[in-house]
C-alpha cells in the first residue's frame, strides 16, 4: 500500500500520476507503482519529474519475474494497494487468462519488456 505520508501528485484534470515522498529535507518523485523516478531534490524538481512522466507507460508490456523465469505481462488494474497484471496474450481470443497481483509499492518483480522482436522465440 502506498504509505499515507506520500503526497499524491495530480494532473490538472485530477488524475493521480505519482507521488512525492520526503527523504530527509528533500522530496523524491515516485511513480504509480511506488518506484523512484529521480533522486530526492527540491519540491519543484520532484513535481517537474512527475509532470514529465505521463501515465501512458502503464500501457506498455512488462516482464514479471516468477519462480520459473520471466513472463510478459500487461497492467490490468492499479490501485494504491495493488497492481494486477495479466499474461500478455497479444490480444488472442481465448488466450491465457493468467493474472498475478503484486503489492504497491512494487518490490522489483516488474521491469519494462523489450520489444517483441527482441523477445526470446520471436520471429526474426
PDB file of C-alpha atoms in Angstrom:
ATOM      1  CA  UNK A   1       0.000   0.000   0.000  1.00  0.00           C
ATOM      2  CA  UNK A   2       1.254   3.473  -0.819  1.00  0.00           C
ATOM      3  CA  UNK A   3       2.349   4.956   2.522  1.00  0.00           C
ATOM      4  CA  UNK A   4      -0.029   7.556   3.927  1.00  0.00           C
ATOM      5  CA  UNK A   5       2.747  10.154   4.153  1.00  0.00           C
ATOM      6  CA  UNK A   6       3.376  10.086   0.372  1.00  0.00           C
ATOM      7  CA  UNK A   7       1.677  13.052  -1.262  1.00  0.00           C
ATOM      8  CA  UNK A   8      -0.309  12.336  -4.449  1.00  0.00           C
ATOM      9  CA  UNK A   9       0.668  14.434  -7.468  1.00  0.00           C
ATOM     10  CA  UNK A  10      -2.172  15.066  -9.891  1.00  0.00           C
ATOM     11  CA  UNK A  11      -2.591  16.327 -13.437  1.00  0.00           C
ATOM     12  CA  UNK A  12      -4.812  19.378 -13.949  1.00  0.00           C
ATOM     13  CA  UNK A  13      -7.772  17.018 -14.609  1.00  0.00           C
ATOM     14  CA  UNK A  14      -7.316  15.431 -11.160  1.00  0.00           C
ATOM     15  CA  UNK A  15      -5.752  12.130 -12.315  1.00  0.00           C
ATOM     16  CA  UNK A  16      -3.004  10.964  -9.934  1.00  0.00           C
ATOM     17  CA  UNK A  17       0.245  10.500 -11.884  1.00  0.00           C
ATOM     18  CA  UNK A  18       2.545   9.645  -8.999  1.00  0.00           C
ATOM     19  CA  UNK A  19       3.585  10.544  -5.502  1.00  0.00           C
ATOM     20  CA  UNK A  20       6.107  12.692  -3.667  1.00  0.00           C
ATOM     21  CA  UNK A  21       7.798  11.325  -0.592  1.00  0.00           C
ATOM     22  CA  UNK A  22      10.005  13.071   1.922  1.00  0.00           C
ATOM     23  CA  UNK A  23      13.614  11.954   2.108  1.00  0.00           C
ATOM     24  CA  UNK A  24      15.195  13.949   4.891  1.00  0.00           C
ATOM     25  CA  UNK A  25      14.591  17.575   3.905  1.00  0.00           C
ATOM     26  CA  UNK A  26      14.185  16.709   0.211  1.00  0.00           C
ATOM     27  CA  UNK A  27      11.372  15.389  -1.961  1.00  0.00           C
ATOM     28  CA  UNK A  28      11.515  12.305  -4.167  1.00  0.00           C
ATOM     29  CA  UNK A  29       9.123  11.676  -7.070  1.00  0.00           C
ATOM     30  CA  UNK A  30       7.662   8.168  -7.134  1.00  0.00           C
ATOM     31  CA  UNK A  31       5.716   6.581  -9.982  1.00  0.00           C
ATOM     32  CA  UNK A  32       2.307   4.941  -9.537  1.00  0.00           C
ATOM     33  CA  UNK A  33       3.970   1.618  -8.748  1.00  0.00           C
ATOM     34  CA  UNK A  34       5.896   3.286  -5.921  1.00  0.00           C
ATOM     35  CA  UNK A  35       9.263   3.275  -7.729  1.00  0.00           C
ATOM     36  CA  UNK A  36      11.619   6.272  -7.676  1.00  0.00           C
ATOM     37  CA  UNK A  37      11.602   8.447 -10.810  1.00  0.00           C
ATOM     38  CA  UNK A  38      14.569  10.588  -9.779  1.00  0.00           C
ATOM     39  CA  UNK A  39      16.837  11.333  -6.869  1.00  0.00           C
ATOM     40  CA  UNK A  40      15.418  13.345  -3.985  1.00  0.00           C
ATOM     41  CA  UNK A  41      15.747  17.082  -4.557  1.00  0.00           C
ATOM     42  CA  UNK A  42      13.656  20.193  -4.024  1.00  0.00           C
ATOM     43  CA  UNK A  43       9.862  20.215  -4.356  1.00  0.00           C
ATOM     44  CA  UNK A  44       9.835  21.839  -7.797  1.00  0.00           C
ATOM     45  CA  UNK A  45      12.220  19.225  -9.236  1.00  0.00           C
ATOM     46  CA  UNK A  46      10.021  16.426  -7.867  1.00  0.00           C
ATOM     47  CA  UNK A  47       6.891  17.968  -9.401  1.00  0.00           C
ATOM     48  CA  UNK A  48       8.643  18.507 -12.745  1.00  0.00           C
ATOM     49  CA  UNK A  49       9.789  14.885 -12.849  1.00  0.00           C
ATOM     50  CA  UNK A  50       6.216  13.722 -12.278  1.00  0.00           C
ATOM     51  CA  UNK A  51       4.782  16.156 -14.834  1.00  0.00           C
ATOM     52  CA  UNK A  52       7.260  14.862 -17.429  1.00  0.00           C
ATOM     53  CA  UNK A  53       6.313  11.221 -16.728  1.00  0.00           C
ATOM     54  CA  UNK A  54       2.862  10.678 -18.265  1.00  0.00           C
ATOM     55  CA  UNK A  55       0.857   7.631 -17.219  1.00  0.00           C
ATOM     56  CA  UNK A  56       0.898   6.223 -20.765  1.00  0.00           C
ATOM     57  CA  UNK A  57       3.791   3.942 -19.679  1.00  0.00           C
ATOM     58  CA  UNK A  58       1.187   1.812 -17.905  1.00  0.00           C
ATOM     59  CA  UNK A  59       0.023   0.515 -21.312  1.00  0.00           C
ATOM     60  CA  UNK A  60       3.484  -0.861 -22.105  1.00  0.00           C
ATOM     61  CA  UNK A  61       4.399  -4.511 -21.644  1.00  0.00           C
ATOM     62  CA  UNK A  62       6.392  -5.567 -18.600  1.00  0.00           C
ATOM     63  CA  UNK A  63       8.381  -8.619 -17.624  1.00  0.00           C
ATOM     64  CA  UNK A  64       7.230 -10.208 -14.376  1.00  0.00           C
ATOM     65  CA  UNK A  65       9.802 -12.300 -12.527  1.00  0.00           C
ATOM     66  CA  UNK A  66       8.222 -15.588 -11.417  1.00  0.00           C
ATOM     67  CA  UNK A  67       9.750 -18.753  -9.980  1.00  0.00           C
ATOM     68  CA  UNK A  68      10.460 -20.330 -13.363  1.00  0.00           C
ATOM     69  CA  UNK A  69      11.647 -17.225 -15.264  1.00  0.00           C
ATOM     70  CA  UNK A  70      10.062 -14.143 -16.760  1.00  0.00           C
ATOM     71  CA  UNK A  71       6.522 -13.737 -18.066  1.00  0.00           C
ATOM     72  CA  UNK A  72       5.499 -10.947 -20.438  1.00  0.00           C
ATOM     73  CA  UNK A  73       2.511  -9.146 -18.839  1.00  0.00           C
ATOM     74  CA  UNK A  74       0.286  -6.069 -19.109  1.00  0.00           C
ATOM     75  CA  UNK A  75      -1.160  -3.995 -16.272  1.00  0.00           C
ATOM     76  CA  UNK A  76      -4.910  -4.512 -15.977  1.00  0.00           C
ATOM     77  CA  UNK A  77      -5.573  -2.705 -12.696  1.00  0.00           C
ATOM     78  CA  UNK A  78      -3.616  -0.359 -10.469  1.00  0.00           C
ATOM     79  CA  UNK A  79      -4.664   0.980  -7.081  1.00  0.00           C
ATOM     80  CA  UNK A  80      -2.616   2.421  -4.209  1.00  0.00           C
ATOM     81  CA  UNK A  81      -2.809  -1.062  -2.651  1.00  0.00           C
ATOM     82  CA  UNK A  82      -2.017  -3.393  -5.557  1.00  0.00           C
ATOM     83  CA  UNK A  83      -1.172  -3.836  -9.213  1.00  0.00           C
ATOM     84  CA  UNK A  84      -2.882  -6.599 -11.152  1.00  0.00           C
ATOM     85  CA  UNK A  85      -1.153  -7.900 -14.270  1.00  0.00           C
ATOM     86  CA  UNK A  86      -2.192 -10.401 -16.941  1.00  0.00           C
ATOM     87  CA  UNK A  87      -0.096 -12.570 -19.191  1.00  0.00           C
ATOM     88  CA  UNK A  88       0.359 -10.664 -22.454  1.00  0.00           C
ATOM     89  CA  UNK A  89      -1.594 -12.775 -24.940  1.00  0.00           C
ATOM     90  CA  UNK A  90      -1.192 -10.168 -27.721  1.00  0.00           C
ATOM     91  CA  UNK A  91      -4.964  -9.867 -27.955  1.00  0.00           C
ATOM     92  CA  UNK A  92      -5.592 -13.527 -28.756  1.00  0.00           C
ATOM     93  CA  UNK A  93      -9.186 -14.638 -28.308  1.00  0.00           C
ATOM     94  CA  UNK A  94      -9.179 -17.410 -25.734  1.00  0.00           C
ATOM     95  CA  UNK A  95      -5.596 -16.602 -24.776  1.00  0.00           C
ATOM     96  CA  UNK A  96      -4.003 -17.462 -21.448  1.00  0.00           C
ATOM     97  CA  UNK A  97      -6.004 -15.560 -18.834  1.00  0.00           C
ATOM     98  CA  UNK A  98      -3.430 -15.905 -16.045  1.00  0.00           C
ATOM     99  CA  UNK A  99      -3.346 -12.967 -13.614  1.00  0.00           C
ATOM    100  CA  UNK A 100      -0.976 -12.001 -10.805  1.00  0.00           C
ATOM    101  CA  UNK A 101      -1.451  -9.469  -8.004  1.00  0.00           C
ATOM    102  CA  UNK A 102       1.522  -7.603  -6.610  1.00  0.00           C
ATOM    103  CA  UNK A 103       1.745  -5.141  -3.740  1.00  0.00           C
ATOM    104  CA  UNK A 104       2.245  -1.431  -4.268  1.00  0.00           C
ATOM    105  CA  UNK A 105       4.907  -0.176  -3.801  1.00  0.00           C
ATOM    106  CA  UNK A 106       6.053  -2.825  -6.254  1.00  0.00           C
ATOM    107  CA  UNK A 107       9.042  -4.786  -4.969  1.00  0.00           C
ATOM    108  CA  UNK A 108      11.095  -5.058  -8.168  1.00  0.00           C
ATOM    109  CA  UNK A 109       9.433  -8.022  -9.866  1.00  0.00           C
ATOM    110  CA  UNK A 110       8.225  -5.851 -12.780  1.00  0.00           C
ATOM    111  CA  UNK A 111      10.519  -4.286 -15.336  1.00  0.00           C
ATOM    112  CA  UNK A 112       9.968  -2.920 -18.841  1.00  0.00           C
ATOM    113  CA  UNK A 113       9.723  -5.629 -21.507  1.00  0.00           C
ATOM    114  CA  UNK A 114      11.912  -5.464 -24.605  1.00  0.00           C
ATOM    115  CA  UNK A 115      10.199  -5.091 -27.984  1.00  0.00           C
ATOM    116  CA  UNK A 116       8.733  -8.355 -29.247  1.00  0.00           C
ATOM    117  CA  UNK A 117      11.439  -8.501 -31.930  1.00  0.00           C
ATOM    118  CA  UNK A 118      13.938  -8.968 -29.075  1.00  0.00           C
ATOM    119  CA  UNK A 119      11.797 -11.416 -27.070  1.00  0.00           C
ATOM    120  CA  UNK A 120      13.187 -14.997 -26.976  1.00  0.00           C
ATOM    121  CA  UNK A 121      11.382 -17.091 -29.573  1.00  0.00           C
ATOM    122  CA  UNK A 122      10.147 -14.115 -31.582  1.00  0.00           C
ATOM    123  CA  UNK A 123      10.172 -14.475 -35.348  1.00  0.00           C
ATOM    124  CA  UNK A 124      13.150 -12.753 -36.950  1.00  0.00           C
TER     125      UNK A 124
END
